[in-house]
JSON list of C-alpha atoms and ligand atoms in Angstrom, two decimals:
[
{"chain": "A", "resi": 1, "resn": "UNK", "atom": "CA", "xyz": [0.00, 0.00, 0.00]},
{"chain": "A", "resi": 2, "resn": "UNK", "atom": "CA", "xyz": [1.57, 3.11, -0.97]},
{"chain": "A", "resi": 3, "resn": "UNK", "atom": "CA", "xyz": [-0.21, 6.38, 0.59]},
{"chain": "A", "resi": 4, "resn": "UNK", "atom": "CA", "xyz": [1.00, 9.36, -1.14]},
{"chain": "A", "resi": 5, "resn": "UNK", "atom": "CA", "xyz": [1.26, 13.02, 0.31]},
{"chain": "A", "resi": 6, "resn": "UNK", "atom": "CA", "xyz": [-0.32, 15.77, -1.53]},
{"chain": "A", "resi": 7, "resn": "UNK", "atom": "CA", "xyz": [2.20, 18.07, -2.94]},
{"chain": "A", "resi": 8, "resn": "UNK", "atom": "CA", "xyz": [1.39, 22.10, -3.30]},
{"chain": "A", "resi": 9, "resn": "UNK", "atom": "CA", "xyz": [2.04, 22.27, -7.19]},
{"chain": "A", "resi": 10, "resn": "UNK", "atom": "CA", "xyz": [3.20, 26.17, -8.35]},
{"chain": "A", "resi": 11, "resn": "UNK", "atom": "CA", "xyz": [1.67, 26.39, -11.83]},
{"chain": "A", "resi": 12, "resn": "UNK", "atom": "CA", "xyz": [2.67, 29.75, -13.72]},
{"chain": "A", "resi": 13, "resn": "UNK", "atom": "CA", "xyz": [0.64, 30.88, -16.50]},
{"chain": "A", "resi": 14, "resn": "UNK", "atom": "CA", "xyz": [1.97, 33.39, -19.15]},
{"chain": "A", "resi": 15, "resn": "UNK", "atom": "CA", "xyz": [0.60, 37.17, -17.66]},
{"chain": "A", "resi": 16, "resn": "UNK", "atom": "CA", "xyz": [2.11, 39.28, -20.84]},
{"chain": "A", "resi": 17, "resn": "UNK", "atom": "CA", "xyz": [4.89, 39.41, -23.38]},
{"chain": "A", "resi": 18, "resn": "UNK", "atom": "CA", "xyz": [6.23, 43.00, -23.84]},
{"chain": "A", "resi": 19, "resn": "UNK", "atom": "CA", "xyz": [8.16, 43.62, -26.87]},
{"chain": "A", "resi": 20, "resn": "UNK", "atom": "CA", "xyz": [11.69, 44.23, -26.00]},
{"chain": "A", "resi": 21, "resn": "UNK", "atom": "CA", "xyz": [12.14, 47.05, -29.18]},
{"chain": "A", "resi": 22, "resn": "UNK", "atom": "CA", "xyz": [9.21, 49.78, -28.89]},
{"chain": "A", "resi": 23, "resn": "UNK", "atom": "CA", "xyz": [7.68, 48.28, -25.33]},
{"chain": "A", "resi": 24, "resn": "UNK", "atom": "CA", "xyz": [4.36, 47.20, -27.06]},
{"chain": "A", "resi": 25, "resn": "UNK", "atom": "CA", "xyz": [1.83, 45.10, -25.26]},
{"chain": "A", "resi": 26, "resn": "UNK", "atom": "CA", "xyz": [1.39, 42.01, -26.68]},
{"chain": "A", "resi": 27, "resn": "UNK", "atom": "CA", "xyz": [-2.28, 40.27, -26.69]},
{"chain": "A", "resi": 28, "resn": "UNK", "atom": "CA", "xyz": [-2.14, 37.75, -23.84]},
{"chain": "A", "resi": 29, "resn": "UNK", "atom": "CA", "xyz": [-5.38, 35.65, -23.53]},
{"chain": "A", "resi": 30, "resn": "UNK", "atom": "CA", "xyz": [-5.88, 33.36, -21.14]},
{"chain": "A", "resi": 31, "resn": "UNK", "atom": "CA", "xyz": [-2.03, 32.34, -20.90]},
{"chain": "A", "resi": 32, "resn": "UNK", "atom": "CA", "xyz": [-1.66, 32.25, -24.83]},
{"chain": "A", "resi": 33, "resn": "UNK", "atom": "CA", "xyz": [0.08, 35.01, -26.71]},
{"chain": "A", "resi": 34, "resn": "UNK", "atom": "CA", "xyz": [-2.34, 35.41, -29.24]},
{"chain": "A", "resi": 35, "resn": "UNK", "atom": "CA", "xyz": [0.16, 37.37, -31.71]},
{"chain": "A", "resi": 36, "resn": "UNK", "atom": "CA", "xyz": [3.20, 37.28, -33.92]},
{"chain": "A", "resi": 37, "resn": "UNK", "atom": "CA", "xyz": [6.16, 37.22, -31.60]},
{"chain": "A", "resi": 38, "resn": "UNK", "atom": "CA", "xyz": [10.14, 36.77, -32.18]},
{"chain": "A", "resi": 39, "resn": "UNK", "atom": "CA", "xyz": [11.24, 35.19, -29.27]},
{"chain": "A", "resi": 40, "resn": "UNK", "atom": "CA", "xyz": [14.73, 33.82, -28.18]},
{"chain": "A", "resi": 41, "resn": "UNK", "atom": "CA", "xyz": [16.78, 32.89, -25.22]},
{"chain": "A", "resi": 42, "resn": "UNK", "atom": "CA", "xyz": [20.55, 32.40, -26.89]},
{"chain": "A", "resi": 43, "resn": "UNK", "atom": "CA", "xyz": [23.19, 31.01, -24.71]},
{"chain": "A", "resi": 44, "resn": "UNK", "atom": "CA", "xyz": [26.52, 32.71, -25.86]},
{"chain": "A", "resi": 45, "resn": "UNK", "atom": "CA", "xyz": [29.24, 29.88, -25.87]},
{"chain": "A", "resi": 46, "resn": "UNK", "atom": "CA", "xyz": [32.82, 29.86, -24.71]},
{"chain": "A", "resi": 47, "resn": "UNK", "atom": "CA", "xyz": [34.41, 31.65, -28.30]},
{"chain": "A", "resi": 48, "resn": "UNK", "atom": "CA", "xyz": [32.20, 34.72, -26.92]},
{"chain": "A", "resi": 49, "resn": "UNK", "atom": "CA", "xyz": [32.69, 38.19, -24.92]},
{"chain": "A", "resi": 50, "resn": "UNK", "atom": "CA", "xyz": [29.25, 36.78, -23.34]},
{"chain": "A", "resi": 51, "resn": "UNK", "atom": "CA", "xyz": [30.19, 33.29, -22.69]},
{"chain": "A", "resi": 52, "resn": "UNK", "atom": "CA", "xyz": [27.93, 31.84, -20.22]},
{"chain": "A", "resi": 53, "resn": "UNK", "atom": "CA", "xyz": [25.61, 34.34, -20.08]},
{"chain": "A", "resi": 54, "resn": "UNK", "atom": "CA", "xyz": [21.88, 33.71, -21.57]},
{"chain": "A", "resi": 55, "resn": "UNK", "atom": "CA", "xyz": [20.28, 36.41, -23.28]},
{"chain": "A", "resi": 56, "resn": "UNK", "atom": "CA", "xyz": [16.17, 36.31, -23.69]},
{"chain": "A", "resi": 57, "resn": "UNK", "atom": "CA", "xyz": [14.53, 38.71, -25.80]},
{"chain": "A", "resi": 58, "resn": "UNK", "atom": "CA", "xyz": [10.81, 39.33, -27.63]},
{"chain": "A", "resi": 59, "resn": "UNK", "atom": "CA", "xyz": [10.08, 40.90, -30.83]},
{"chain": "A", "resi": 60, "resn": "UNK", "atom": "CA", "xyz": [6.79, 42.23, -32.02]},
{"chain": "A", "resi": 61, "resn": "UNK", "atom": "CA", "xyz": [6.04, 41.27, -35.73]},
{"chain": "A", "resi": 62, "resn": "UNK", "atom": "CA", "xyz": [6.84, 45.11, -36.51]},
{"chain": "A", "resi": 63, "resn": "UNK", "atom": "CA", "xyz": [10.23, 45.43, -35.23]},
{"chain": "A", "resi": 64, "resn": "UNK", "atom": "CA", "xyz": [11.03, 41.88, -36.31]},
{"chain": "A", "resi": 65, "resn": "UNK", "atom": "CA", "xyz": [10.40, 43.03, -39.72]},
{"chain": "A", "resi": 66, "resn": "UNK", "atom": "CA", "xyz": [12.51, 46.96, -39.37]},
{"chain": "A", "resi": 67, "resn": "UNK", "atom": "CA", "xyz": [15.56, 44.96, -37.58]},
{"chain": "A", "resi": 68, "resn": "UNK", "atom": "CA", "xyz": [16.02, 42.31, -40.43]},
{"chain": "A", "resi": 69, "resn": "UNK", "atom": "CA", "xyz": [14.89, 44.18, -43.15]},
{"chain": "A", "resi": 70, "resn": "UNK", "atom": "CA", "xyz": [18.41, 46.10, -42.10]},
{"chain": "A", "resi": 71, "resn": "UNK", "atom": "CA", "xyz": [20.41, 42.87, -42.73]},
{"chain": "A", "resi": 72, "resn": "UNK", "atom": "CA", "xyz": [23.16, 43.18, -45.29]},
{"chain": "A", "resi": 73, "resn": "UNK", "atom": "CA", "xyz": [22.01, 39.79, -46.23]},
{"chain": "A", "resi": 74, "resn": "UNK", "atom": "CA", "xyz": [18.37, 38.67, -46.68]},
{"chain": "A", "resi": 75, "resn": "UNK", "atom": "CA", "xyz": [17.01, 35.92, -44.14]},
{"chain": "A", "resi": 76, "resn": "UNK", "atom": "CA", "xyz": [16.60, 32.64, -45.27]},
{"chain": "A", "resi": 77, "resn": "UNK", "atom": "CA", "xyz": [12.74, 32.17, -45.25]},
{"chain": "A", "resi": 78, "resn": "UNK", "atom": "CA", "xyz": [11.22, 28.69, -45.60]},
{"chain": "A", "resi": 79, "resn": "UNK", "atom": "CA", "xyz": [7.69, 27.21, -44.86]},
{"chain": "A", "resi": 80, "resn": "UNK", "atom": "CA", "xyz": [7.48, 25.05, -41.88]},
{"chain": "A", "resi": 81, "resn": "UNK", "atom": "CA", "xyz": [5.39, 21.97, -42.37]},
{"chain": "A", "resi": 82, "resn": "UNK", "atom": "CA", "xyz": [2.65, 21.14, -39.99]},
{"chain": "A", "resi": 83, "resn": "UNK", "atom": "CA", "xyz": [2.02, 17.32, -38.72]},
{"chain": "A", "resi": 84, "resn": "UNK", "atom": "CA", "xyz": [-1.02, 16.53, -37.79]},
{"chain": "B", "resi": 1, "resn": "ZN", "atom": "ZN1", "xyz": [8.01, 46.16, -31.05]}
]
């Protein structure tokens, strides 16, 4: 018999995504981002200035469209392919 002890479980829930760029709001409903978002966490590695250190950063669709339309060279765009 195996009589288990109820543990107090600490669930988070997504409250809002700001972007990083021009501080916009992003719509939040019900702990789903419910628009376009760039969003990264980028671990710089041990050839780096940064090394160690993790850098996390959002994007609205806007400034994720000024700062790489800026690149020298294009971004590689491909479509993603959905399984269902
Ligand atoms: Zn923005």
């Amino acid at each position: 018999m195996r009589i288990y002890k109820k543990k107090e479980v600490q669930e988070s829930e997504l409250d809002r995504v700001i972007c990083n760029q021009c501080g916009k709001k992003l719509k939040v409903e019900d702990g789903i981002l419910k628009e376009g978002c760039f969003s990264i966490d980028y671990t710089f590695d041990y050839f780096s200035e940064k090394d160690g250190y993790i850098y996390s950063l959002d994007l609205c669709e806007s400034c994720f469209d000024t700062w790489t339309r800026g690149f020298k060279e294009p971004v590689r765009i491909s479509e993603t392919r959905e399984f269902l």
